[in-house]
mmCIF file of C-alpha atoms in Angstrom:
data_model
loop_
_atom_site.group_PDB
_atom_site.id
_atom_site.type_symbol
_atom_site.label_atom_id
_atom_site.label_comp_id
_atom_site.label_asym_id
_atom_site.label_seq_id
_atom_site.Cartn_x
_atom_site.Cartn_y
_atom_site.Cartn_z
ATOM 1 C CA UNK A 1 0.000 0.000 0.000
ATOM 2 C CA UNK A 2 1.311 3.445 -0.901
ATOM 3 C CA UNK A 3 2.072 5.896 1.851
ATOM 4 C CA UNK A 4 1.480 9.011 -0.248
ATOM 5 C CA UNK A 5 -0.233 10.284 -3.372
ATOM 6 C CA UNK A 6 3.040 10.156 -5.328
ATOM 7 C CA UNK A 7 3.659 6.629 -4.070
ATOM 8 C CA UNK A 8 0.251 5.523 -5.365
ATOM 9 C CA UNK A 9 1.046 6.994 -8.796
ATOM 10 C CA UNK A 10 4.290 4.989 -8.938
ATOM 11 C CA UNK A 11 2.523 1.814 -7.773
ATOM 12 C CA UNK A 12 -0.123 2.246 -10.491
ATOM 13 C CA UNK A 13 2.600 2.799 -13.096
ATOM 14 C CA UNK A 14 4.408 -0.382 -12.058
ATOM 15 C CA UNK A 15 1.187 -2.429 -11.842
ATOM 16 C CA UNK A 16 -0.152 -1.350 -15.254
ATOM 17 C CA UNK A 17 3.042 -1.552 -17.360
ATOM 18 C CA UNK A 18 5.809 -4.057 -18.020
ATOM 19 C CA UNK A 19 8.118 -2.444 -15.467
ATOM 20 C CA UNK A 20 10.360 -4.027 -12.850
ATOM 21 C CA UNK A 21 11.288 -2.253 -9.636
ATOM 22 C CA UNK A 22 14.874 -2.960 -8.586
ATOM 23 C CA UNK A 23 15.369 -2.572 -4.860
ATOM 24 C CA UNK A 24 18.558 -1.372 -3.262
ATOM 25 C CA UNK A 25 18.070 -2.895 0.183
ATOM 26 C CA UNK A 26 21.322 -4.908 0.094
ATOM 27 C CA UNK A 27 23.397 -1.772 -0.484
ATOM 28 C CA UNK A 28 24.005 1.003 1.982
ATOM 29 C CA UNK A 29 21.328 3.676 2.476
ATOM 30 C CA UNK A 30 21.152 6.547 0.007
ATOM 31 C CA UNK A 31 20.103 9.123 2.584
ATOM 32 C CA UNK A 32 21.777 9.735 5.917
ATOM 33 C CA UNK A 33 20.029 12.281 8.131
ATOM 34 C CA UNK A 34 21.859 14.458 10.612
ATOM 35 C CA UNK A 35 19.852 12.864 13.422
ATOM 36 C CA UNK A 36 21.347 9.466 12.560
ATOM 37 C CA UNK A 37 18.414 7.987 10.629
ATOM 38 C CA UNK A 38 18.925 6.239 7.305
ATOM 39 C CA UNK A 39 16.631 5.396 4.386
ATOM 40 C CA UNK A 40 16.540 4.078 0.830
ATOM 41 C CA UNK A 41 14.567 6.730 -1.120
ATOM 42 C CA UNK A 42 16.102 5.734 -4.455
ATOM 43 C CA UNK A 43 13.890 4.308 -7.179
ATOM 44 C CA UNK A 44 15.216 2.245 -10.075
ATOM 45 C CA UNK A 45 12.642 1.103 -12.655
ATOM 46 C CA UNK A 46 13.478 -0.963 -15.720
ATOM 47 C CA UNK A 47 11.920 -2.964 -18.537
ATOM 48 C CA UNK A 48 11.716 -6.682 -17.610
ATOM 49 C CA UNK A 49 14.092 -7.580 -20.473
ATOM 50 C CA UNK A 50 16.759 -5.421 -18.829
ATOM 51 C CA UNK A 51 16.297 -6.369 -15.176
ATOM 52 C CA UNK A 52 18.958 -9.065 -15.032
ATOM 53 C CA UNK A 53 21.420 -6.851 -16.931
ATOM 54 C CA UNK A 54 21.183 -3.761 -14.729
ATOM 55 C CA UNK A 55 24.056 -3.084 -12.374
ATOM 56 C CA UNK A 56 23.825 -0.396 -9.752
ATOM 57 C CA UNK A 57 26.058 1.034 -7.083
ATOM 58 C CA UNK A 58 26.077 3.958 -4.709
ATOM 59 C CA UNK A 59 28.710 6.668 -4.767
ATOM 60 C CA UNK A 60 29.170 9.458 -2.271
ATOM 61 C CA UNK A 61 27.831 12.801 -3.373
ATOM 62 C CA UNK A 62 30.567 15.387 -3.856
ATOM 63 C CA UNK A 63 28.380 17.963 -2.088
ATOM 64 C CA UNK A 64 27.497 15.794 0.871
ATOM 65 C CA UNK A 65 24.231 16.870 2.510
ATOM 66 C CA UNK A 66 23.476 13.278 3.448
ATOM 67 C CA UNK A 67 22.577 12.073 -0.045
ATOM 68 C CA UNK A 68 24.385 9.472 -2.144
ATOM 69 C CA UNK A 69 24.149 9.025 -5.909
ATOM 70 C CA UNK A 70 22.623 5.847 -7.356
ATOM 71 C CA UNK A 71 24.609 4.994 -10.478
ATOM 72 C CA UNK A 72 23.058 2.384 -12.772
ATOM 73 C CA UNK A 73 24.243 0.847 -16.020
ATOM 74 C CA UNK A 74 23.146 -1.812 -18.483
ATOM 75 C CA UNK A 75 25.640 -4.545 -19.260
ATOM 76 C CA UNK A 76 25.721 -6.264 -22.666
ATOM 77 C CA UNK A 77 23.249 -3.879 -24.315
ATOM 78 C CA UNK A 78 24.258 -5.207 -27.765
ATOM 79 C CA UNK A 79 22.609 -8.542 -26.947
ATOM 80 C CA UNK A 80 19.300 -6.817 -26.241
ATOM 81 C CA UNK A 81 18.817 -4.889 -29.472
ATOM 82 C CA UNK A 82 15.746 -6.294 -31.151
ATOM 83 C CA UNK A 83 14.429 -7.975 -28.007
ATOM 84 C CA UNK A 84 12.715 -4.837 -26.728
ATOM 85 C CA UNK A 85 9.506 -3.548 -28.241
ATOM 86 C CA UNK A 86 10.372 -0.540 -30.373
ATOM 87 C CA UNK A 87 7.906 2.331 -30.717
ATOM 88 C CA UNK A 88 5.939 2.204 -33.975
ATOM 89 C CA UNK A 89 7.811 3.920 -36.795
ATOM 90 C CA UNK A 90 11.101 4.117 -34.909
ATOM 91 C CA UNK A 91 14.079 2.325 -36.352
ATOM 92 C CA UNK A 92 17.351 1.518 -34.593
ATOM 93 C CA UNK A 93 19.053 4.084 -36.785
ATOM 94 C CA UNK A 94 16.651 6.824 -35.643
ATOM 95 C CA UNK A 95 17.388 6.177 -31.985
ATOM 96 C CA UNK A 96 21.147 5.844 -32.500
ATOM 97 C CA UNK A 97 21.463 2.082 -32.070
ATOM 98 C CA UNK A 98 22.893 1.164 -35.479
#
């Protein structure tokens, strides 16, 4: 159950589309409050065909302020070309994947 209006929008998006939510619970928190609390407010959504190819890691923010940066990347993207549904009328050349 969503805890806020924005949370319910995200839940509806995930429930009504082919989207996977990748959790970051095994990594360190992305927000460290000055009172000592920690949380994982990051949100990483991906197409199901990419889920097992997404790597992510946290890096310290150069500005501090208690936030970390969630860096994600797709490994072996060349193997995926053609396996994702392309928008109608869009070729690989048009989206720079030739």
